[in-house]
Every structure is written in structure tokens, then in C-alpha cells.
mmCIF file of C-alpha atoms in Angstrom:
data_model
loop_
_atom_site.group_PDB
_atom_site.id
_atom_site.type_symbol
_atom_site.label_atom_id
_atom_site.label_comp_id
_atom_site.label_asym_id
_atom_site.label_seq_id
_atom_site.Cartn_x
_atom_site.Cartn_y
_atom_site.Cartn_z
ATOM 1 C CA UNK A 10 83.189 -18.767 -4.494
ATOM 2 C CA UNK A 11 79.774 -19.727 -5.098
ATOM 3 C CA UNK A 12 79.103 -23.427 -6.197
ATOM 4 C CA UNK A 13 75.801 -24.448 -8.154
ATOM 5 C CA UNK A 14 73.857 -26.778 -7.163
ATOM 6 C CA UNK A 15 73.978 -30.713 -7.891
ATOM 7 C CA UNK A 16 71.354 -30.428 -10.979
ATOM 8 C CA UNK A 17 70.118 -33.902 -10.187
ATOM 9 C CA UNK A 18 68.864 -33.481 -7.186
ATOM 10 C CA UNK A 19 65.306 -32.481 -6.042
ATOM 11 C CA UNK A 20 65.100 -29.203 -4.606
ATOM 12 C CA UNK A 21 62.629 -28.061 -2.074
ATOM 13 C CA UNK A 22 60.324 -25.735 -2.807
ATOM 14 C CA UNK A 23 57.301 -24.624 -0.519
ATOM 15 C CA UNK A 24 54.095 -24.916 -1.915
ATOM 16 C CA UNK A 25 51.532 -24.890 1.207
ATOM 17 C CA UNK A 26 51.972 -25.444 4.791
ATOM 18 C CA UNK A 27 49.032 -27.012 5.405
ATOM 19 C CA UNK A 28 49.177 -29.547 8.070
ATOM 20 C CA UNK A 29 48.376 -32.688 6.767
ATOM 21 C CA UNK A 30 47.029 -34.578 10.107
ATOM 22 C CA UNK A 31 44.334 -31.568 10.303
ATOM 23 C CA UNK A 32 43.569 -31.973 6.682
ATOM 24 C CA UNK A 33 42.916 -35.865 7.217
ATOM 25 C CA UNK A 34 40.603 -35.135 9.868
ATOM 26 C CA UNK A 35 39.051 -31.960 7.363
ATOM 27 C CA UNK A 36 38.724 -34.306 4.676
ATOM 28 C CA UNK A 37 37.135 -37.557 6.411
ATOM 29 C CA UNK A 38 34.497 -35.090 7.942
ATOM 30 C CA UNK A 39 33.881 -33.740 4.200
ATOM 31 C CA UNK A 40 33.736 -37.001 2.860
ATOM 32 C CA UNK A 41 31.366 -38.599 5.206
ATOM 33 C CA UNK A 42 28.803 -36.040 4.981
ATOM 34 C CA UNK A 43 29.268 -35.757 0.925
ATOM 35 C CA UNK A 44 28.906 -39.846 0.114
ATOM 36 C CA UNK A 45 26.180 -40.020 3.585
ATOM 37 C CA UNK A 46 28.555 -42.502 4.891
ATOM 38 C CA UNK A 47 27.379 -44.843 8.048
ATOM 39 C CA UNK A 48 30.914 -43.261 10.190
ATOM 40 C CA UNK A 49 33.479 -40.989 9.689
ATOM 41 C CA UNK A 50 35.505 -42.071 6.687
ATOM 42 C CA UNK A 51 38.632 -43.399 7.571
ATOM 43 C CA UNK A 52 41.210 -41.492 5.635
ATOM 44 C CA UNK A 53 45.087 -43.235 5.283
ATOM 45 C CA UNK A 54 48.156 -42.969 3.275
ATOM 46 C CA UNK A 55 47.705 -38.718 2.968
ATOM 47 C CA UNK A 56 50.640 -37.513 1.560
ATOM 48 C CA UNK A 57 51.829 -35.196 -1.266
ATOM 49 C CA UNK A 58 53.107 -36.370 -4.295
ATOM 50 C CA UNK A 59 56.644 -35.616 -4.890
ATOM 51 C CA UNK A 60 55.660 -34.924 -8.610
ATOM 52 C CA UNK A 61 53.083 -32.259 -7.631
ATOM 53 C CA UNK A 62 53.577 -28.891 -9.570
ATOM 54 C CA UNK A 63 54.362 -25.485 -7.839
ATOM 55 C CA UNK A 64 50.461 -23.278 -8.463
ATOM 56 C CA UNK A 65 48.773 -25.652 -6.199
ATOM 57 C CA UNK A 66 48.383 -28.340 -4.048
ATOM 58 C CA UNK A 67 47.689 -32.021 -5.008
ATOM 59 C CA UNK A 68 46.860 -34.332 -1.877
ATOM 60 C CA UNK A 69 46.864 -37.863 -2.350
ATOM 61 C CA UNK A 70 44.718 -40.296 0.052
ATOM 62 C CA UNK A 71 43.279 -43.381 0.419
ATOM 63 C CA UNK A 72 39.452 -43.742 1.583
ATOM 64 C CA UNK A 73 37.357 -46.197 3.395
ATOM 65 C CA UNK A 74 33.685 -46.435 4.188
ATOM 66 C CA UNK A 75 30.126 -47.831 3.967
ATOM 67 C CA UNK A 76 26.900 -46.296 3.302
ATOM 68 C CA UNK A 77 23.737 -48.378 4.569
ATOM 69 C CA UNK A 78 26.522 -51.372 5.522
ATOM 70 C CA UNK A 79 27.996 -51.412 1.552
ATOM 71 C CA UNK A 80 31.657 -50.823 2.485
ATOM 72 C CA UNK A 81 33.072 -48.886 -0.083
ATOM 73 C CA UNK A 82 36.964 -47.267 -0.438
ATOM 74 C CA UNK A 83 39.361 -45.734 -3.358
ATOM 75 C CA UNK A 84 42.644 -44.001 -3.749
ATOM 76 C CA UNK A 85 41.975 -40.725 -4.812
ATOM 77 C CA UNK A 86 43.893 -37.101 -5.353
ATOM 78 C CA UNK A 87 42.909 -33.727 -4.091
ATOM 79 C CA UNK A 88 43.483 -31.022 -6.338
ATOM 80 C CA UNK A 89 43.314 -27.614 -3.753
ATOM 81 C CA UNK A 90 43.377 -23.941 -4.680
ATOM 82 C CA UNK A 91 46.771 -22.764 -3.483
ATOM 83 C CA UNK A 92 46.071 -21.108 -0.178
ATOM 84 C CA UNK A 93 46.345 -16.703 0.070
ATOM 85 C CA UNK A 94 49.404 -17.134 2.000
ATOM 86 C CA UNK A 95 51.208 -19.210 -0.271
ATOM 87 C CA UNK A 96 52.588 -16.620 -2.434
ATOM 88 C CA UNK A 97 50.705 -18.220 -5.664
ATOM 89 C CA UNK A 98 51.940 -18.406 -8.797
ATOM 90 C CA UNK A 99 48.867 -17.286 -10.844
ATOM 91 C CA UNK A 100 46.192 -14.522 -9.454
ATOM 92 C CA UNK A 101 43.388 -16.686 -9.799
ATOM 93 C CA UNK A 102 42.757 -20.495 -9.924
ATOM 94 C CA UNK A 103 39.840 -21.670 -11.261
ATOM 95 C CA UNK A 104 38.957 -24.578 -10.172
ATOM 96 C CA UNK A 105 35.396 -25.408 -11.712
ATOM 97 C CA UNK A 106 36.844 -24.847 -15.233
ATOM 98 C CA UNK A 107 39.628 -27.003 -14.692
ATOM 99 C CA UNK A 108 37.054 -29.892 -13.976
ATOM 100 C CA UNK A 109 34.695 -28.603 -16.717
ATOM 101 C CA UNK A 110 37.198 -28.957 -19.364
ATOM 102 C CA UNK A 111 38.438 -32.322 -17.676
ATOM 103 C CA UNK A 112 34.707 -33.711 -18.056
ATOM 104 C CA UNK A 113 34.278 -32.023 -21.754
ATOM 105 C CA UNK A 114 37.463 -33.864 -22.706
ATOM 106 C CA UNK A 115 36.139 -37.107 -21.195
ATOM 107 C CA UNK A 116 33.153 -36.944 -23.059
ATOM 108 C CA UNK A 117 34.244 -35.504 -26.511
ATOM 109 C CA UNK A 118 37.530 -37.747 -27.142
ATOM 110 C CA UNK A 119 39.215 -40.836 -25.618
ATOM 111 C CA UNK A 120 42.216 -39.044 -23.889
ATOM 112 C CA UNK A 121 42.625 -40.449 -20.555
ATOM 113 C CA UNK A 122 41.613 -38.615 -17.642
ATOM 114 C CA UNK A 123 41.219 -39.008 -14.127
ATOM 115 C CA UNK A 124 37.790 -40.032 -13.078
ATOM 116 C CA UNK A 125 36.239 -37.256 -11.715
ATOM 117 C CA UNK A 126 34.424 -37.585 -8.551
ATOM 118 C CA UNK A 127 33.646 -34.301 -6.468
ATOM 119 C CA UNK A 128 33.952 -30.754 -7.330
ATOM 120 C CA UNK A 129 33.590 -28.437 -3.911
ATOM 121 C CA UNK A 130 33.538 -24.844 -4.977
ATOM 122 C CA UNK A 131 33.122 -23.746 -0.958
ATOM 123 C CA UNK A 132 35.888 -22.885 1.401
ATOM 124 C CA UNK A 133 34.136 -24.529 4.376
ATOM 125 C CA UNK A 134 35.338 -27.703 4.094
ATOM 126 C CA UNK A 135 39.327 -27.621 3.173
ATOM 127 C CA UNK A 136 39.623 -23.992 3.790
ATOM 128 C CA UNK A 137 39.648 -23.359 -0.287
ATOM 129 C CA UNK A 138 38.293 -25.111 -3.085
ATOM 130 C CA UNK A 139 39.132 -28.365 -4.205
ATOM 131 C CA UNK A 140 38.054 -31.405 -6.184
ATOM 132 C CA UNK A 141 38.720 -34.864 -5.762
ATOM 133 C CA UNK A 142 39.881 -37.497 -8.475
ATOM 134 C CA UNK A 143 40.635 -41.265 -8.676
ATOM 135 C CA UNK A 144 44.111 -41.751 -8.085
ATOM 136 C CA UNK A 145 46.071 -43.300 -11.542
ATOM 137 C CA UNK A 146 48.775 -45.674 -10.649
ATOM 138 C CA UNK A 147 51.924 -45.168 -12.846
ATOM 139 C CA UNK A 148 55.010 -42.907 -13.624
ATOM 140 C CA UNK A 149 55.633 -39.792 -14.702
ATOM 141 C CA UNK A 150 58.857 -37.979 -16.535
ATOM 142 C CA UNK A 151 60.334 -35.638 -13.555
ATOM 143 C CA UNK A 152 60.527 -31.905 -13.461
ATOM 144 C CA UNK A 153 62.716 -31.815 -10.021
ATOM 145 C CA UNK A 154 65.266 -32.850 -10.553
ATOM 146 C CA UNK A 155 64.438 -32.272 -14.559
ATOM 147 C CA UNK A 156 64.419 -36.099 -16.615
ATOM 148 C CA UNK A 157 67.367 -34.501 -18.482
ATOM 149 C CA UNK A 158 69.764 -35.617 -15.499
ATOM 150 C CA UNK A 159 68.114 -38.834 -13.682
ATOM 151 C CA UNK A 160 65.152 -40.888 -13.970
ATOM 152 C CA UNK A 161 63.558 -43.592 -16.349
ATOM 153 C CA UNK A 162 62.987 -41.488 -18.619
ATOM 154 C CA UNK A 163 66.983 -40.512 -18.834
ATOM 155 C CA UNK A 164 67.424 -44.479 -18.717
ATOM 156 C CA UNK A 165 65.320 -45.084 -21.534
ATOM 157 C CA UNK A 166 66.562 -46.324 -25.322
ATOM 158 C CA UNK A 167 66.374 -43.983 -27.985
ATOM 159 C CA UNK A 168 63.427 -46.152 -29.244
ATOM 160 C CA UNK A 169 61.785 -45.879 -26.010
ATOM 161 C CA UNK A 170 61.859 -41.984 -25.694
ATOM 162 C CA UNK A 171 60.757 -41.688 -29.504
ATOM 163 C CA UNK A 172 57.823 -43.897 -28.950
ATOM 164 C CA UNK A 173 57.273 -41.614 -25.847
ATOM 165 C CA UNK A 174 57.128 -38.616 -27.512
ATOM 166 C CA UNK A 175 55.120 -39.812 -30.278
ATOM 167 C CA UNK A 176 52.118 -40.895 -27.599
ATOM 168 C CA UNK A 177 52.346 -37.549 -26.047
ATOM 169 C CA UNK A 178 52.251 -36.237 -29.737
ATOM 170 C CA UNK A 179 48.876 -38.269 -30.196
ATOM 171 C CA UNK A 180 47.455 -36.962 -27.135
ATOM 172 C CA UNK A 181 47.823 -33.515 -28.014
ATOM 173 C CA UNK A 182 46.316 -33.980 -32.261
ATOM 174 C CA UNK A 183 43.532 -35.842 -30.155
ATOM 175 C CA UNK A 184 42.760 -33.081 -27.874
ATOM 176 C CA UNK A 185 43.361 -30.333 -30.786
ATOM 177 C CA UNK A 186 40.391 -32.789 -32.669
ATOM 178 C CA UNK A 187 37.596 -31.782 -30.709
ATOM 179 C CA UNK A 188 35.539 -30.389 -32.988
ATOM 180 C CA UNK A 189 33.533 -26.799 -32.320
ATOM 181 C CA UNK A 190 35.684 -26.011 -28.793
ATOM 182 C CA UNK A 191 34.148 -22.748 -28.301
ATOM 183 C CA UNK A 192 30.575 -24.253 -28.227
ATOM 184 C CA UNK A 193 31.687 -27.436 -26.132
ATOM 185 C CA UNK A 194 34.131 -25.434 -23.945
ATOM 186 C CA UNK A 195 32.109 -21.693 -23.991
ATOM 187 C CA UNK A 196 33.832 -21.145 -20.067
ATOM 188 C CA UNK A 197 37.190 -20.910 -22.390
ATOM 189 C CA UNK A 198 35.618 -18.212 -24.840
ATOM 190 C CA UNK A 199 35.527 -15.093 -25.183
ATOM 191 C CA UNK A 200 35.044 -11.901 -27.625
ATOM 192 C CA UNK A 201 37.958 -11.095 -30.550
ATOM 193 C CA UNK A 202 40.731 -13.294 -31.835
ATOM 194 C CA UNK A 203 41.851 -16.085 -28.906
ATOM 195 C CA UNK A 204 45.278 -15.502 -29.514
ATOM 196 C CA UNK A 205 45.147 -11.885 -28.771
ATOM 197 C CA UNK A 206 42.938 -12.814 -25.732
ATOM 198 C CA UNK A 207 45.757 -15.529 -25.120
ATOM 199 C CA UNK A 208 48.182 -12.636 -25.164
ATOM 200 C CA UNK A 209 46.521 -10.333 -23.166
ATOM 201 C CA UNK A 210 45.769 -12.744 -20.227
ATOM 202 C CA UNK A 211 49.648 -13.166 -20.120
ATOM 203 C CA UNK A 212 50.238 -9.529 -20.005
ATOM 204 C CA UNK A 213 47.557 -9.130 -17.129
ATOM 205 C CA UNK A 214 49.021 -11.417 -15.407
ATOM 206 C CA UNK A 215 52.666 -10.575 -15.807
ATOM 207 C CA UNK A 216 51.769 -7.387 -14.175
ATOM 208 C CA UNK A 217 50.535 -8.655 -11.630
ATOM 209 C CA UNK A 218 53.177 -11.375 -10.787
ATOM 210 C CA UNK A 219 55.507 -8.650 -11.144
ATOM 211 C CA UNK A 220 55.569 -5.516 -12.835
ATOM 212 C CA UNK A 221 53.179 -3.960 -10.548
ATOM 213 C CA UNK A 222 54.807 -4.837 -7.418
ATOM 214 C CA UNK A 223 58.056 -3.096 -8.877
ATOM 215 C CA UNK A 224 59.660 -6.272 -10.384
ATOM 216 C CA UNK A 225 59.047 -5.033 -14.111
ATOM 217 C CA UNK A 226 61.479 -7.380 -15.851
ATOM 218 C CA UNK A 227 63.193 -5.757 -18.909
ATOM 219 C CA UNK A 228 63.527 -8.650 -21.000
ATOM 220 C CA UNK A 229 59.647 -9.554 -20.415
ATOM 221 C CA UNK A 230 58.901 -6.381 -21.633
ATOM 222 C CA UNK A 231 61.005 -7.049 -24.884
ATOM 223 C CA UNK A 232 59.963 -9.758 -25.084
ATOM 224 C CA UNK A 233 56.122 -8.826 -25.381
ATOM 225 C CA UNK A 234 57.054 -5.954 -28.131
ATOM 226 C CA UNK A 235 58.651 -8.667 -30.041
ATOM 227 C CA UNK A 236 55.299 -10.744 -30.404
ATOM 228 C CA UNK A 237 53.337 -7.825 -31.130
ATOM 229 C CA UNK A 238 56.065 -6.862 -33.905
ATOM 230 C CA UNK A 239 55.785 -10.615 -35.276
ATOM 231 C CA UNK A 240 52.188 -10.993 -34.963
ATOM 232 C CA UNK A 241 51.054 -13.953 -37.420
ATOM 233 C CA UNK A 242 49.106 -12.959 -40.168
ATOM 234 C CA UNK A 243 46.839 -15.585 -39.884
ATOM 235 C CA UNK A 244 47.247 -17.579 -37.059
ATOM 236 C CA UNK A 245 45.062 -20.792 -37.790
ATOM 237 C CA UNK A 246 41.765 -22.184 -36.472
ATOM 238 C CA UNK A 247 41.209 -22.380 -32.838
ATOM 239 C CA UNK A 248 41.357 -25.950 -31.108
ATOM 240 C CA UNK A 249 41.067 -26.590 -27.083
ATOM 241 C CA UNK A 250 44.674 -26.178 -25.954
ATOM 242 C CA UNK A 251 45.414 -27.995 -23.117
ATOM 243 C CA UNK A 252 48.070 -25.469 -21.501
ATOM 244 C CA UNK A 253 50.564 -27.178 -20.080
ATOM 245 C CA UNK A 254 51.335 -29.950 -22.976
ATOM 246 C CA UNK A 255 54.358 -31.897 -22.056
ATOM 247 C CA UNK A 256 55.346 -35.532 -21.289
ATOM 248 C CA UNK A 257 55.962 -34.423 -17.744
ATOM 249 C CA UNK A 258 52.351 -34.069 -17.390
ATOM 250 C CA UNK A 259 50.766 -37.421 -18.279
ATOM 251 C CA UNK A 260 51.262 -40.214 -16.286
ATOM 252 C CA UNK A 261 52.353 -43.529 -18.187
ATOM 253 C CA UNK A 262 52.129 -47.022 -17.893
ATOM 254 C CA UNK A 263 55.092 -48.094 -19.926
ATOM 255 C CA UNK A 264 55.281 -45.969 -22.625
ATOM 256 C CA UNK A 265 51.477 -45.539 -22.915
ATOM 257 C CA UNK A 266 49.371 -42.498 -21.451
ATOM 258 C CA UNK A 267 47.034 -43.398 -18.648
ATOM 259 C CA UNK A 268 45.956 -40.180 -17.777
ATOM 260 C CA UNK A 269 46.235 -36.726 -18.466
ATOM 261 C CA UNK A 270 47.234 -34.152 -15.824
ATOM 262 C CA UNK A 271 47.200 -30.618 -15.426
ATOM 263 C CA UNK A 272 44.237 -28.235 -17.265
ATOM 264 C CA UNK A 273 44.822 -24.954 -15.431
ATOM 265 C CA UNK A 274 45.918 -23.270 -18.380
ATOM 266 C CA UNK A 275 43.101 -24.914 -20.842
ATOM 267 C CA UNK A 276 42.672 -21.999 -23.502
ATOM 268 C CA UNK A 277 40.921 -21.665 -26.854
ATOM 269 C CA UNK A 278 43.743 -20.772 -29.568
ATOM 270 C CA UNK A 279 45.881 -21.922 -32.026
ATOM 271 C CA UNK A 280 47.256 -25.336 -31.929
ATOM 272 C CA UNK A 281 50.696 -24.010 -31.980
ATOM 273 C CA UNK A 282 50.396 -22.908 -28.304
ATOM 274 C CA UNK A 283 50.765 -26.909 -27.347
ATOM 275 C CA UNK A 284 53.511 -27.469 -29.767
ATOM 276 C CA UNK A 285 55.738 -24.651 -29.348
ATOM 277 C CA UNK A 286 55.140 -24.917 -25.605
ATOM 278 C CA UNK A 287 56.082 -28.831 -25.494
ATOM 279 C CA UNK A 288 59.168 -28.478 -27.449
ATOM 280 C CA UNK A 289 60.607 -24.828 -25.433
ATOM 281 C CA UNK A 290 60.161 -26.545 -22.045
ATOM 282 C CA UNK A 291 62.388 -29.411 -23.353
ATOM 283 C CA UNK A 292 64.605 -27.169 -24.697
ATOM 284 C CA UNK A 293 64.458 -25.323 -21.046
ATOM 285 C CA UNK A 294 65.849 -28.690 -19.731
ATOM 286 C CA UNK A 295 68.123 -29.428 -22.499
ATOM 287 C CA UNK A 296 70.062 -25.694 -21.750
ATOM 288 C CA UNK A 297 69.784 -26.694 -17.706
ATOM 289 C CA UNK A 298 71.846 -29.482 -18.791
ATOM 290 C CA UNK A 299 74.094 -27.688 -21.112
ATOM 291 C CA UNK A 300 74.759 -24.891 -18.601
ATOM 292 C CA UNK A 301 76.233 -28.012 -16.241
ATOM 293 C CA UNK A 302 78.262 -29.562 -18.782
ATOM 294 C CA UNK A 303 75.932 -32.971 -18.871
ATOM 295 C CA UNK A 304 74.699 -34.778 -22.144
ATOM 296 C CA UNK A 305 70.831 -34.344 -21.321
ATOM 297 C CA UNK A 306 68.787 -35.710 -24.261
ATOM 298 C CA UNK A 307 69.761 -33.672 -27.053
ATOM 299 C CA UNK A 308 67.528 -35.726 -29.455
ATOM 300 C CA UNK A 309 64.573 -35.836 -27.881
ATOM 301 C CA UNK A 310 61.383 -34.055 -28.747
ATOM 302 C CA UNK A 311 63.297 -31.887 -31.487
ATOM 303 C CA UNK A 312 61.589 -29.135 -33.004
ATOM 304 C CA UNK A 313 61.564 -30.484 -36.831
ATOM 305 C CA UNK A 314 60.965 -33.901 -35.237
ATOM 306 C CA UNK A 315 57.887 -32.691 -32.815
ATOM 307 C CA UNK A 316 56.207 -30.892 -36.251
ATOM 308 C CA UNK A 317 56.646 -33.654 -38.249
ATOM 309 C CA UNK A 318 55.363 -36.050 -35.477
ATOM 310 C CA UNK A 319 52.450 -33.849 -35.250
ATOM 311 C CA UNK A 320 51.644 -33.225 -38.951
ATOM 312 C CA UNK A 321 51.441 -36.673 -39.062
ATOM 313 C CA UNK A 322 49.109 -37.031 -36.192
ATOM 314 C CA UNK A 323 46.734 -33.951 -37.227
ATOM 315 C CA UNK A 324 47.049 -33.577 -40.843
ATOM 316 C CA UNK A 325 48.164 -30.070 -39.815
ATOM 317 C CA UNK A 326 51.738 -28.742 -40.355
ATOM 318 C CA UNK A 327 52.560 -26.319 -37.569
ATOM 319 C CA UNK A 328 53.140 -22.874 -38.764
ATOM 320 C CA UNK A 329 54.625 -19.745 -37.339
ATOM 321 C CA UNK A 330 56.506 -21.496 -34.681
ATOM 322 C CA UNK A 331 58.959 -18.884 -34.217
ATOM 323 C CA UNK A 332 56.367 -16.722 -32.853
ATOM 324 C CA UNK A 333 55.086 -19.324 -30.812
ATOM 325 C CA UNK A 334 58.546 -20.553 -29.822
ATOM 326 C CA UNK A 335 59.138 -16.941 -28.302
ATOM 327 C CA UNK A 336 55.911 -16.658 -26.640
ATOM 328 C CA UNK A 337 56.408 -19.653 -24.685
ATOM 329 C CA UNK A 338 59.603 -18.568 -23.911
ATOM 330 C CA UNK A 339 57.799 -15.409 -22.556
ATOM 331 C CA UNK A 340 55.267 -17.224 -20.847
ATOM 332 C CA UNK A 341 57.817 -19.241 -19.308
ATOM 333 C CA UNK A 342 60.055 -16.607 -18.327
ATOM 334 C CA UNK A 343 56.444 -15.263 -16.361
ATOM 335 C CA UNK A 344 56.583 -18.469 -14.335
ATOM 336 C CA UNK A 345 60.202 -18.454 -13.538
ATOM 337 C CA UNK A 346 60.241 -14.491 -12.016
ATOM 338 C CA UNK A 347 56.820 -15.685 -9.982
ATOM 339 C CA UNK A 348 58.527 -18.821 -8.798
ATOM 340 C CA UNK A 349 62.145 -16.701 -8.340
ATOM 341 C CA UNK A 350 60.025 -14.440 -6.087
ATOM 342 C CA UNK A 351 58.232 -16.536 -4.166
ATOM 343 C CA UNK A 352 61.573 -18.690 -3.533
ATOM 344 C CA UNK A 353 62.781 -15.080 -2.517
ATOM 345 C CA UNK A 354 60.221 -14.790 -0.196
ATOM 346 C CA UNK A 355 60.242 -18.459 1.831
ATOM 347 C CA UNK A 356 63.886 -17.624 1.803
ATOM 348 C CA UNK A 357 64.855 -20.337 -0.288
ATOM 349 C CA UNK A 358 66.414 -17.953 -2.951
ATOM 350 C CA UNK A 359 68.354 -14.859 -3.128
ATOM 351 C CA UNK A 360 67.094 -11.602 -4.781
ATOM 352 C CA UNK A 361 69.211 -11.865 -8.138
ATOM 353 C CA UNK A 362 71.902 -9.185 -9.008
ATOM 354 C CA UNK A 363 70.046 -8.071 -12.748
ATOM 355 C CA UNK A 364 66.324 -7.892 -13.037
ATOM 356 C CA UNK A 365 66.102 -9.470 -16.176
ATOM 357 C CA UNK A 366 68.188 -12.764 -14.154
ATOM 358 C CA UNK A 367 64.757 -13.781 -12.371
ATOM 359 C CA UNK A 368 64.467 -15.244 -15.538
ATOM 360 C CA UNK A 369 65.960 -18.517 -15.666
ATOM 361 C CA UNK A 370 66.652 -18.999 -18.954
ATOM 362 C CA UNK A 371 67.657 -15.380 -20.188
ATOM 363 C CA UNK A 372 70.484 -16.085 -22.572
ATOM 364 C CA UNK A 373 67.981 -18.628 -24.633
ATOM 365 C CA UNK A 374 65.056 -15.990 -24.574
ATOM 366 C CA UNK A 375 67.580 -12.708 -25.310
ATOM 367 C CA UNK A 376 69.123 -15.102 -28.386
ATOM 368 C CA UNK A 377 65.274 -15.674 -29.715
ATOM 369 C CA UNK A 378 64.538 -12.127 -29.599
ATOM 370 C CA UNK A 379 68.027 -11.874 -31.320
ATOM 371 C CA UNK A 380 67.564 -14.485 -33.890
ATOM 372 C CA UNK A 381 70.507 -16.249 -33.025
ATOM 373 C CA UNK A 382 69.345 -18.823 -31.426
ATOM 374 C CA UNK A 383 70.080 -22.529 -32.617
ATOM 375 C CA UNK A 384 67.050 -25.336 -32.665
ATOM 376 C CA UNK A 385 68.181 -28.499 -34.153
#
């Protein structure tokens, strides 16, 4: 009989095989010729982070050096392209817009951000593109194992998670404030309405990930009818939408943000893609726990609570959240069939019995679609 796994603990999941003693001696050669130093940089402490995400790799190092005799040193993250043989997760990965929209932010609001330091669009030096930021010291909720089962987040008081989720709240209003995106952000823009270029990016890549190669998921494919059946009738200014809003990327000192992680799916749209996606992936968790009979934290970032939160933040009550609740699920359940194949292909997965089962959460999506799903 098969057992599942222990939910709380991390599982492995290969997301480069780069060898990190030949990227030390890669990066110090970059580095010295980039800051003119007197010798090689010496490069220590290289290691990846065991919060890192699964579409590409983060490096984190310590520097030292000197330029004309001025020593000089930092602790500082590498941000790399995922490399062709990794099986990525998205088709492409723009790198330059990711630090474009990092800098615009910077400038336009106070969000924290990494400092930005060097943006290499070349392959020459790594072997794919990178850029390089100043390393934040702090913590950050965990996806693997998910803060549902373990961590300090778990730990926390009631108070502590609700102050929590009211910063992460604030960072997203403050981010949705930047006023004229499209002109400060114009990489992000595009012809027609954002949401259906939102849409259709998701579709393009879902065939991509998957339906092309054969792996056409039925549920997806519901799923996308769905939306276009429920298509808002007027879905709302757009605002810079960060992507990938959620506590578990930001890092925190306490309960304050210190920096703000993770723009590779920066978008112009409605404001709703942030919310809806913040309070699905949560839910995600909160059904991982469910499904293994643990508590998880049932009362955190609530849907009624999260709108509330935010109309408070914004001035702006979120509308049409069903629809947005359901496309996150569907972008989501893109991820998870990507991730379930590549797992499939390192061999640390087997292929699942239904098609629609490479998506993780299938009962929550098929009970959206169905209306029968229960928020709060």
C-alpha cells in the first residue's frame, strides 16, 4: 500500500546541476573584470538558498576585493536563467525585465527591494544570464515543507500572523499605487485589454508546458472555457501586478518586510490578479493540510479578511474575485503539471494514473468550476 509522504518535510526537487566550485571560480573571474578589481575576487560562502523557488536558480555568495588598494566586499545573490537542460518551468525568462521592474519599483514607491547591482544579459560569463543583488538578511514563510505544517510562521500568535498578513497586504496597495504603470513599466505593455493579454500569455504557455507535448490536461482546458464564460464586464483599472504576491515571497525582519522577492511574473492588469492569487495559494496550503488530517492555519489570510485588509489599504474593494479566484487556480494548476513533469522526468515522480491528477489540487479547482466550493 502506498504511504504519503511526511507533509512537513522538505522535499528535493532538482532545479540545476550546476557545479557550484566551477561557478565560484566563473563568478570571481566575472566579478573581477566587471568592478576592475586589483586580483581575482575572492568568492566564499556559495551556496543555494534552501528557500529558492523551482523556475530558476538563486546563488548566494559572499565577495571580497580592492580596486586601486580600496578593499571592498558584500554578500550578494545571483539570480540565473534556469539552464536548457533543466526542464524549466516557463519557456522564457526574462531577465532584464525582472530587474527593470525591480529598479521602476525602487524608484516610484518605498517597497523594499534588493539593491540592485549588475545586470549581465550575456551567456559568456555564467553560461546564461544573470544579475546580481545585495543579499537581505532575514526570514521568510516556507513553501517546502509549506508554513502550514512547521516553521515560525506556524509558531506564530494569531496576532502575529494577522499583523503579517496585513504588511504583506500594504506591500501589495503600495505596489498597485504606482501611478501611470504602462508609461513607467512600457516593457509590461502591450496592445488590447491586459487581462485578455494576461489570459492569453497563460494559454501560450500552457501549451507549451504541456498540451503540445501531448500532456493536454482536461481540467486546464475547462478550466480556461470557464473564464472565458465568466469574463468580467469591467474588470477595473490596470496597476503593476507583481505576479507572485504572497508572504512566502518577502523576506521579514520580525513581522516587517525588508525586501521584496520574486518579479518574474510582473504584469500590467487588474489588481485582483495579486489578491486572488495571494489568498488561492494559501488556500493551496490550507487543502495540503486538510488532505493530511493537520490543523494548518485555517484563519489566516481569509478571503473576506484579505479584501477587507486590502480595501482598507487601497481604497479599492476587490471585485470579481470569483473569476480571479479560478484563474489563479488555473494558473496554478499550469505550474503544478510543469513541475509534475519535470519531477517525472529527474525521476523524482511517477507519471500519474488520470491526466487531469498532474494537477495537484484538482478536487479544489473541479469544485470552483462547480461552484461548490467553500471559502470562509
Amino acid at each position: 500500500m502506498a504511504v504519503d509522504p511526511d507533509p512537513s518535510a522538505r522535499v528535493q526537487l532538482t532545479v540545476s546541476e550546476r557545479d557550484l566550485d566551477r561557478l565560484a571560480l566563473d563568478l570571481s573571474r566575472w566579478l573581477g573584470a566587471r568592478v576592475d578589481a586589483d586580483a581575482p575576487p575572492r568568492i566564499r560562502d556559495l551556496a543555494r538558498p534552501e528557500s529558492g523557488g523551482m523556475s530558476s536558480t538563486s546563488i548566494l555568495f559572499d565577495a571580497e576585493w580592492s580596486v586601486g588598494g580600496r578593499a571592498a566586499s558584500g554578500s550578494f545573490v545571483a539570480r540565473m536563467a534556469p539552464e536548457d537542460n533543466s526542464f524549466p518551468v516557463f519557456r522564457t525568462y526574462d531577465l532584464p525585465t525582472q530587474y527593470r521592474v525591480m529598479e521602476g519599483v525602487a524608484a516610484a514607491t518605498d517597497v523594499p527591494v534588493p539593491g540592485l547591482c549588475w545586470l549581465e544579459t550575456g551567456e559568456n560569463a555564467l553560461g546564461t544570464p544573470f544579475f546580481v543583488m545585495r543579499r537581505v538578511e532575514g526570514r521568510i514563510p516556507s513553501d517546502n515543507p509549506p508554513y502550514v505544517f512547521v516553521g515560525w510562521l506556524f509558531d506564530a500568535t494569531d496576532a502575529e500572523r494577522e499583523t503579517l498578513a496585513a504588511n504583506t497586504i500594504d506591500v501589495i496597495a503600495r505596489i498597485h499605487a504606482i501611478p501611470d504603470p504602462a508609461a513607467r513599466f512600457p516593457m509590461l505593455d502591450g496592445a488590447g485589454s491586459a487581462l485578455r493579454r494576461h489570459v492569453e500569455a497563460q494559454r501560450a504557455w500552457y501549451r507549451w508546458a504541456l498540451a503540445d507535448d501531448g500532456y493536454a490536461v482536461p481540467l486546464i482546458d475547462r478550466a480556461f472555457a470557464w473564464l472565458e464564460r465568466h469574463w468580467p464586464a469591467d474588470p477595473g483599472p490596470d496597476v503593476l501586478s507583481w505576479g507572485d504576491a504572497r508572504p512566502g515571497n518577502i523576506i521579514f525582519r520580525g513581522l516587517a518586510p525588508a525586501a521584496v522577492l520574486d518579479w518574474e511574473m510582473a504584469a500590467l492588469g487588474p489588481r485582483e490578479l495579486d489578491i486572488a492569487w495571494m489568498i488561492f495559494i494559501h488556500r493551496f496550503f490550507q487543502d495540503l493540510a486538510a488532505r493530511f488530517d493537520q490543523p494548518g492555519l485555517p484563519g489566516f489570510l481569509r478571503r473576506a479578511d484579505v479584501a477587507a485588509e486590502y480595501e482598507r489599504r487601497s481604497g479599492h474593494m476587490p471585485r470579481d474575485l470569483d473569476f480571479h479566484l479560478v484563474y489563479a487556480a488555473l494558473r496554478h494548476a499550469i505550474v503544478m503539471g510543469r513541475i509534475t513533469r519535470r519531477m517525472i522526468h529527474f525521476g523524482e515522480a511517477v507519471e500519474p494514473a488520470e491526466r487531469d491528477d498532474y494537477v495537484m489540487h484538482r478536487a479544489c479547482l473541479e469544485a470552483m468550476l462547480d461552484g461548490t466550493y467553500e471559502w470562509d
